[in-house]
C-alpha atoms as one frame of an Amber mdcrd trajectory, in Angstrom:
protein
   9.131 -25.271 141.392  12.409 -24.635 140.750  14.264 -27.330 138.005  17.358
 -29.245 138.946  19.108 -32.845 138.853  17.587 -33.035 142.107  13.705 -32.132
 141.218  14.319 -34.450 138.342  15.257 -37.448 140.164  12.940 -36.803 142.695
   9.879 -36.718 140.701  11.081 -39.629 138.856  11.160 -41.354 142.221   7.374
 -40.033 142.630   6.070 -41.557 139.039   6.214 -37.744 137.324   2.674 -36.981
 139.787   3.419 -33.974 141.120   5.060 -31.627 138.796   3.484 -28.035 139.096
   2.006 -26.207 136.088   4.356 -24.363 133.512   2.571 -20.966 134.614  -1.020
 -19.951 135.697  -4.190 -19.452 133.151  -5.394 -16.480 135.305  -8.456 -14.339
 134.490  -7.577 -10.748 133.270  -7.592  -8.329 135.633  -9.218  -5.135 135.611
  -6.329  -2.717 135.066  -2.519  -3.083 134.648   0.407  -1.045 134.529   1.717
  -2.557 131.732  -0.275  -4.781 128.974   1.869  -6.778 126.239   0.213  -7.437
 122.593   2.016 -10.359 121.748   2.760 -13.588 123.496   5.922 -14.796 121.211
   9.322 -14.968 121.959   9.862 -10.735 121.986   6.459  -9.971 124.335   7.520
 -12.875 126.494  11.227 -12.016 127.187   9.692  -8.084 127.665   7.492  -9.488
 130.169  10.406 -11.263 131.945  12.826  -8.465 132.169  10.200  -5.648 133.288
   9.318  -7.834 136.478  13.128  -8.910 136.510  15.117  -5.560 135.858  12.315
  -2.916 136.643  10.330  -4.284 139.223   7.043  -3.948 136.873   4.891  -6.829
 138.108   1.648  -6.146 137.472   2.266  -7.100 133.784  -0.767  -8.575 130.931
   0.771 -10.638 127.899  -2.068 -10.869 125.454  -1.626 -13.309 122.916  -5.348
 -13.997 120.235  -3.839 -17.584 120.228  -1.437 -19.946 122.578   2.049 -18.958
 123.169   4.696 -19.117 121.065   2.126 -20.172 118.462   3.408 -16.964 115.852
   6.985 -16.698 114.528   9.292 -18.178 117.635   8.167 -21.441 116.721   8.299
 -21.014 113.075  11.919 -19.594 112.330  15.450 -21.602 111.718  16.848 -21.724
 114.915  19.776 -19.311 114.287  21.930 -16.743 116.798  24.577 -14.913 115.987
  26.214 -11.400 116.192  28.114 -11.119 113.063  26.655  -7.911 111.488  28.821
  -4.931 109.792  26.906  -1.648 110.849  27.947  -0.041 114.248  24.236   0.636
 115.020  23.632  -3.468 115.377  27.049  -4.930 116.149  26.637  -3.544 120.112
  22.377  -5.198 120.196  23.076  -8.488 118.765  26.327  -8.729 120.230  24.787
  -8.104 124.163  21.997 -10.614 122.370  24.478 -13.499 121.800  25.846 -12.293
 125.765  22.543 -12.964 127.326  21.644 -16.251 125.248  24.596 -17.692 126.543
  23.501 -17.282 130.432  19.906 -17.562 129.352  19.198 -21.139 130.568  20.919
 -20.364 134.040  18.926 -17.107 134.091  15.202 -18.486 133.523  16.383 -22.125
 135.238  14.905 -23.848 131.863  16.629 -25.857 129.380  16.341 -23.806 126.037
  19.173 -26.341 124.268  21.631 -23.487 123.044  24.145 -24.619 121.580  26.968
 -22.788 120.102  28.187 -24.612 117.543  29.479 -21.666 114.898  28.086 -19.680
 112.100  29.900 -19.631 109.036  29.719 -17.564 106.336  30.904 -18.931 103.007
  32.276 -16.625 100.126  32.476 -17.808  96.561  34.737 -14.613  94.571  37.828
 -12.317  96.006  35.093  -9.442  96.277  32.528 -11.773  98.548  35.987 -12.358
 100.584  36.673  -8.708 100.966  32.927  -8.082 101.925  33.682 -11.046 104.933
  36.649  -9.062 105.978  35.197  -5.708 106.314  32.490  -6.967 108.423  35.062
  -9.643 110.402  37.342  -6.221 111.163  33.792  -4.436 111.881  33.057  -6.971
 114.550  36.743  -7.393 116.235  36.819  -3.814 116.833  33.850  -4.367 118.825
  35.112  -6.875 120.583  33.083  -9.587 118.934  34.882 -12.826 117.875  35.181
 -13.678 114.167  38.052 -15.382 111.793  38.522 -15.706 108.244  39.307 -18.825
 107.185  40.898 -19.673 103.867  39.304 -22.903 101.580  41.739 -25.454 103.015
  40.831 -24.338 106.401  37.077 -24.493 105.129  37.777 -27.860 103.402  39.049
 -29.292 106.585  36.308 -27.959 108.866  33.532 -29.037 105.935  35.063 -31.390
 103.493  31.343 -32.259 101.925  30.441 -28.928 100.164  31.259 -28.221  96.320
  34.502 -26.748  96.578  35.190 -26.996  92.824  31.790 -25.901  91.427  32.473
 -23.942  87.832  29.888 -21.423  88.859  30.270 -20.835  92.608  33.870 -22.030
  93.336  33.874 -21.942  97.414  37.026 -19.227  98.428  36.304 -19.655 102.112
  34.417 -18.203 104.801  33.809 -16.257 107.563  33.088 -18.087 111.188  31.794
 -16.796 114.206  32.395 -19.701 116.830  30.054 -18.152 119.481  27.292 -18.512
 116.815  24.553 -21.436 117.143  21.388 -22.709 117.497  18.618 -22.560 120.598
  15.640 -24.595 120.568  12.995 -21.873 119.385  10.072 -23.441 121.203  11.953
 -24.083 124.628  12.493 -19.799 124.344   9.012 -18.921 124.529   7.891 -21.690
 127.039  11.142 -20.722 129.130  10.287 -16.554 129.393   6.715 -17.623 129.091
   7.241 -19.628 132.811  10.380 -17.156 133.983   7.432 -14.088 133.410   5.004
 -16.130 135.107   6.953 -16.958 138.387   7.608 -13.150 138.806   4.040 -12.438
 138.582   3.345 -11.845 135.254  -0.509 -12.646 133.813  -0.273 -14.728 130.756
  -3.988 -14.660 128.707  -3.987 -17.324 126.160  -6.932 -16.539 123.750  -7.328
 -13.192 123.736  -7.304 -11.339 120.878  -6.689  -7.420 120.850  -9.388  -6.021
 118.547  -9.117  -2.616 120.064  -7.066   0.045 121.134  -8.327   3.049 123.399
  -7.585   6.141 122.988  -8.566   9.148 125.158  -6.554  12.690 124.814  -3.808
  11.187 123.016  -3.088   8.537 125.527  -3.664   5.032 125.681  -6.075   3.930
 128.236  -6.413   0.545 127.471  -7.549  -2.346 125.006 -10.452  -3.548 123.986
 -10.060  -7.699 123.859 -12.247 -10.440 123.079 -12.226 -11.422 127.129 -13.431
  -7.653 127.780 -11.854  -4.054 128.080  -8.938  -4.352 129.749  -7.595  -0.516
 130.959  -4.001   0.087 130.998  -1.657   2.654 131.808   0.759   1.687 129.428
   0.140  -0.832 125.373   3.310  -2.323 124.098   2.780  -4.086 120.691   5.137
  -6.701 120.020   3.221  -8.887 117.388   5.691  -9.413 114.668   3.847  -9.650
 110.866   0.523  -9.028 112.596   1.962  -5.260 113.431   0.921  -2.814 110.263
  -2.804  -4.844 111.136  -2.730  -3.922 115.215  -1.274  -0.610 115.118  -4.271
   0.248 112.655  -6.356   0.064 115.397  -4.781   3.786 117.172  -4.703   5.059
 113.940  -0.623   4.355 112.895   0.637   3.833 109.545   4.101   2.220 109.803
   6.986   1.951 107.312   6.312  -2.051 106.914   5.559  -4.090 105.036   4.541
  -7.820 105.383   6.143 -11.044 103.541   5.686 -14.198 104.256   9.059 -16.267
 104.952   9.357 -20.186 104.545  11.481 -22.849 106.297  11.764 -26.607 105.503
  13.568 -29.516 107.356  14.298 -33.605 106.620  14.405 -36.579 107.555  16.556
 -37.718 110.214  20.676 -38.001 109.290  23.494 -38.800 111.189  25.580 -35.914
 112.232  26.803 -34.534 109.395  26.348 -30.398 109.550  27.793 -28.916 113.203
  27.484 -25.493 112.275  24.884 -22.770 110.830  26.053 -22.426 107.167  25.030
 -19.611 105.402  25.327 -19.910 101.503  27.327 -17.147  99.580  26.225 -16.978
  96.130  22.399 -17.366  96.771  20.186 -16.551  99.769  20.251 -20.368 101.500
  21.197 -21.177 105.169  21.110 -24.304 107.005  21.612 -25.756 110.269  20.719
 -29.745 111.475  18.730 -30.568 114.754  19.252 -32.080 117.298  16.615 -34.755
 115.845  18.810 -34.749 112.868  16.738 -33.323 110.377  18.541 -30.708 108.050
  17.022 -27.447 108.653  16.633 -24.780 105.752  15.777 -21.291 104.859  16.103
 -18.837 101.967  14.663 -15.646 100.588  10.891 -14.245 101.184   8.019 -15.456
  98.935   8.504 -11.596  96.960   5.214 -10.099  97.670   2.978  -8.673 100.396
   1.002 -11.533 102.280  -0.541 -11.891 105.638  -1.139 -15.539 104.998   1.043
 -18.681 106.571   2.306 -20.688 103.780   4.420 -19.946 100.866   4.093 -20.858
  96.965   6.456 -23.254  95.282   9.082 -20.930  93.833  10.707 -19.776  96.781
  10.798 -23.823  97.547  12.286 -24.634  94.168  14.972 -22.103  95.166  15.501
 -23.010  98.431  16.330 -26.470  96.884  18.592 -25.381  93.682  20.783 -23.572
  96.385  21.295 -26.599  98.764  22.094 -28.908  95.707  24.876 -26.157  94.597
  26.667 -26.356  97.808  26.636 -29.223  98.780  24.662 -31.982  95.758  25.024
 -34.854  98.471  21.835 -33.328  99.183  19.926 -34.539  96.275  19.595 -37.769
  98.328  17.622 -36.388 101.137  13.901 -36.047 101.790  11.762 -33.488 102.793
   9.700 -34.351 105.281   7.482 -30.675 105.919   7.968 -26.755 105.340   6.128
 -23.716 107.039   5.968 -20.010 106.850   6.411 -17.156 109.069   4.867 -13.581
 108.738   7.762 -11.484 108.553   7.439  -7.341 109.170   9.675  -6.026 106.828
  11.472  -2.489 107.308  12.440  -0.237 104.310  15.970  -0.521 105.425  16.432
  -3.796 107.027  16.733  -3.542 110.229  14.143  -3.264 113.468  11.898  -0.770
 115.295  12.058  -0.130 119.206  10.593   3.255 120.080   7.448   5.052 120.966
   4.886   6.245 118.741   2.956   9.459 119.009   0.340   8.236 121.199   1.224
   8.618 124.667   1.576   5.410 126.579   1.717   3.271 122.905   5.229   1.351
 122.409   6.117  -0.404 119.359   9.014  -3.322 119.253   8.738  -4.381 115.093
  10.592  -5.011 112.023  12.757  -7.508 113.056  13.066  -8.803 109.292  15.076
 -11.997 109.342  16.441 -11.381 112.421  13.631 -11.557 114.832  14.797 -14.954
 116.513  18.508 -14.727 117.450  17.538 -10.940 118.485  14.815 -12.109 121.294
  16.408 -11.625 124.378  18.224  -8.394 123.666  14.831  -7.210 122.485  12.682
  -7.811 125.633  15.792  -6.148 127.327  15.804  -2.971 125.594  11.767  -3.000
 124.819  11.608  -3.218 128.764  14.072  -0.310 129.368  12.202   1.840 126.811
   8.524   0.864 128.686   9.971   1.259 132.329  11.473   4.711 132.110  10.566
   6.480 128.881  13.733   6.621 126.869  15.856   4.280 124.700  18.573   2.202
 125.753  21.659   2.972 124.749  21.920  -0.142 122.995  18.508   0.134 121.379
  19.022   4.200 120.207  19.309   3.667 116.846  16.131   2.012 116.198  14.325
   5.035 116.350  10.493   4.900 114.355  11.473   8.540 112.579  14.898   7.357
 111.313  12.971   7.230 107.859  11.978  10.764 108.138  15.518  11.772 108.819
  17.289  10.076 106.750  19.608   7.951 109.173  19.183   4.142 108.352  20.795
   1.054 108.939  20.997  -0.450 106.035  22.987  -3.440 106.856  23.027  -5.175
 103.206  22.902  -1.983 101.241  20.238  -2.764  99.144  18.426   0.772  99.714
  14.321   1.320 100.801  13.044  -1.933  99.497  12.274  -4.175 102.451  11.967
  -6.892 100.350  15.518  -7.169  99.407  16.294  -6.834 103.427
C-alpha cells in the first residue's frame, strides 16, 4: 500500500479497517545471497538500497530483538554535514543529500526537518577553529556561515552571552542541518526493504558465524542455521562481541552514551545547538521536550544505562548556556552502546574472511550518517570494492597510519 493524502482520507472514510501490515514476519529461508546482522537504522537502509540500487533481493535482516530496538531509537535526533576532514566532508555531505529526498524516496513520513545546526564558539581561537572547518566545507560545496554574537544574539537572544567564564563570540550555522524522527527511520527502511522483497526476522539472535576455507557460509541463529553466500555485520556497540564469533579482533572499543529530554515547552529552541566550551548539544521535539546529550560515561561498558556523573555534566553545561534552564524538568534519560574507533571516525570495509563485511565505529555519528551508510555498505556488498565516497574508511587505516582524526585528539576513542 502505497501512502498518500488520498490512502489517508480513504481509510479514514473506511474507520482505519483495512490498512495493510508495515512489512511481513516471514520464516527464514534456507539460504540467501545476502544476510544482514543488525536490524537498526544502518542494516535497514543497507537492506533498502541493495534491493533498490543493486537489484539484491533475496536479502535476511537479522535482528536478536525488534527493529530499531538498538541505537536508532536511542540517539538525539541530529543531521548534519559540517565536519573539517576531506575524508568525511564528501559521506556526510551526500548523507544530508539523501535525508533530504528520503521521505519521497521510501513514501514514509520520517519528520525531517531542517531547522539548522549551530555551532557556538566562546574565545577568538574556538572562532578560528569554526572558520577553518566553515572554509573546509564551502570548498566542498557544503553550506555554512559564520555569524558574529549580534547575529547570534538576534537568532538566540536566551543564551548567556555575558557569562565571565564562557563569554559566547558567535557561532558557526549550517542551515541545511536538523532533526529526523529517529524511530520513523528504521520503521521507514524497515517497510521500504520489505516492499522490495527483503526478509525481516525479528527475534533472531546471531550466536554463530560459519566458517569453511576462509569463507563465510552462513550463520548459526537461534531460529536455525541459516547458509549464506555473503554476512554483513552492522550491529553498532554489539560489534567487538559478534565479530568474535569468526575469530576478529577490531580496533573498538565500547562506551556507553546517554541522552535525556523534558517536559513539554513552548517553542523556544529551532535549531540543534551544540555547546562550545563543554561537550553539550541540544535540540527540542516536536512534542516539545528539550532534548540533550553530552560526553560518554568514560569507560568500557556493554550495559544500557549510564552513572550519574556524565548526568551531572550534562546538566552544569545546559545551565552555563543558557541558566533559564534551571527551571525545567527532566522527565527520563537513556543510553546507547556506542563502538568507539581509535581515531574517531567509522569502519566500512571487508575483513579477511571472504564473504564477511563490517559497517562499525560510527562513534557519535552513527544517526545523521544512516542513509549514506546503507548506501555505501550496499555498494561495498554488491560488487566487492569501496565506494568512492566510503574509501577512506578502510579497517587497516590503523595499520598504516592514515586516520581521520576529525577532533585531533589522537588514538583514544574515548576522547572521539
Amino acid at each position: 500500500m502505497r501512502y498518500s493524502a488520498l490512502s489517508l482520507v480513504t481509510q479514514a472514510l473506511r474507520g482505519n479497517k483495512h490498512w495493510a501490515p508495515v512489512w511481513r514476519e516471514p520464516a527464514p529461508k534456507a539460504e540467501y545471497d545476502v544476510v544482514i546482522v543488525g536490524g537498526g537504522g544502518h542494516g535497514l537502509s543497507t537492506a533498502y538500497y541493495l534491493a533498490k540500487e543493486h537489484g539484491i533481493t533475496n536479502v535476511a535482516v537479522l535482528e536478536r530483538n525488534y527493529l530499531g530496538s538498538g541505537n536508532v531509537g536511542r540517539n538525539t535526533t541530529t543531521i548534519r554535514s559540517n565536519y573539517l576532514l576531506p575524508g568525511n566532508i564528501p559521506f556526510f555531505e551526500w548523507s544530508l543529500k539523501l535525508w533530504e529526498g528520503l521521505e519521497q524516496d521510501i513514501n514514509y513520513n520520517a519528520m525531517v526537518s531542517q531547522r539548522g545546526a549551530l555551532d557556538i564558539h566562546h574565545s577568538v581561537a574556538q572562532r578560528n577553529v569554526h572558520a577553518r572547518r566553515g572554509n573546509a566545507m564551502r570548498i566542498h560545496g557544503v553550506d555554512s556561515e559564520l555569524l558574529d554574537r549580534d547575529q547570534l544574539r538576534e537568532m538566540i537572544p536566551f543564551l548567556n552571552f555575558d557569562d565571565a567564564r564562557f563569554p559566547i563570540y558567535g557561532a558557526l550555522l549550517q542551515r541545511r542541518g536538523g532533526t529526523v524522527r529517529h524511530d520513523a527511520v528504521a520503521w521507514g527502511y524497515a517497510r521500504a526493504a520489505d516492499t522490495r522483497g527483503v526478509d525481516l526476522l525479528q527475534k533472531c539472535e546471531v550466536t554463530g558465524i560459519r566458517i569453511e576455507g576462509g569463507r563465510v557460509r552462513g550463520v548459526e541463529t537461534t531460529r536455525g542455521f541459516i547458509r549464506a553466500k555473503k554476512v554483513a555485520l552492522a550491529v553498532a556497540g554489539n560489534t567487538s562481541r559478534v565479530a568474535s564469533l569468526a575469530g576478529l579482533r577490531l580496533p573498538i572499543e565500547s562506551h556507553v552514551l546517554q541522552a535525556f529530554i523534558t517536559e513539554g515547552l513552548k517553542p523556544l529552541i529551532h535549531q540543534r545547538i551544540a555547546f562550545g566550551a563543554g561537550h553539550f548539544y541540544m535540540s527540542q521535539s516536536d512534542k516539545g521536550g528539550l532534548i540533550f546529550g553530552g560526553d560518554l560515561d568514560g569507560y568500557n561498558s556493554y550495559a544500557w544505562r549510564g552513572n550519574l556523573p556524565v548526568i551531572e555534566n550534562v546538566m552544569e553545561c545546559a545551565m552555563a548556556l543558557m541558566p533559564m534552564l534551571g527551571r525545567v524538568r527532566v522527565l527520563r534519560h537513556w543510553g546507547g552502546l556506542m563502538d568507539m574507533t581509535m581515531d574517531g571516525s567509522p569502519i566500512i570495509d571487508k575483513t579477511s574472511v571472504a564473504g564477511l563485511y563490517l559497517n562499525c565505529g560510527w562513534c557519535y555519528g552513527g544517526f545523521k550518517a544512516t542513509p549514506a551508510s546503507g548506501y555505501c555498505f550496499s555498494h561495498l556488498i554488491a560488487r566487492d570494492e569501496p565506494h568512492p565516497l566510503a574509501a577512506a574508511y578502510r579497517l587497516d587505516r590503523f595499520s598504516t597510519g592514515h586516520l581521520i582524526d576529525e577532533n585531533g585528539q589522537g588514538a583514544v576513542p574515548n576522547l572521539h
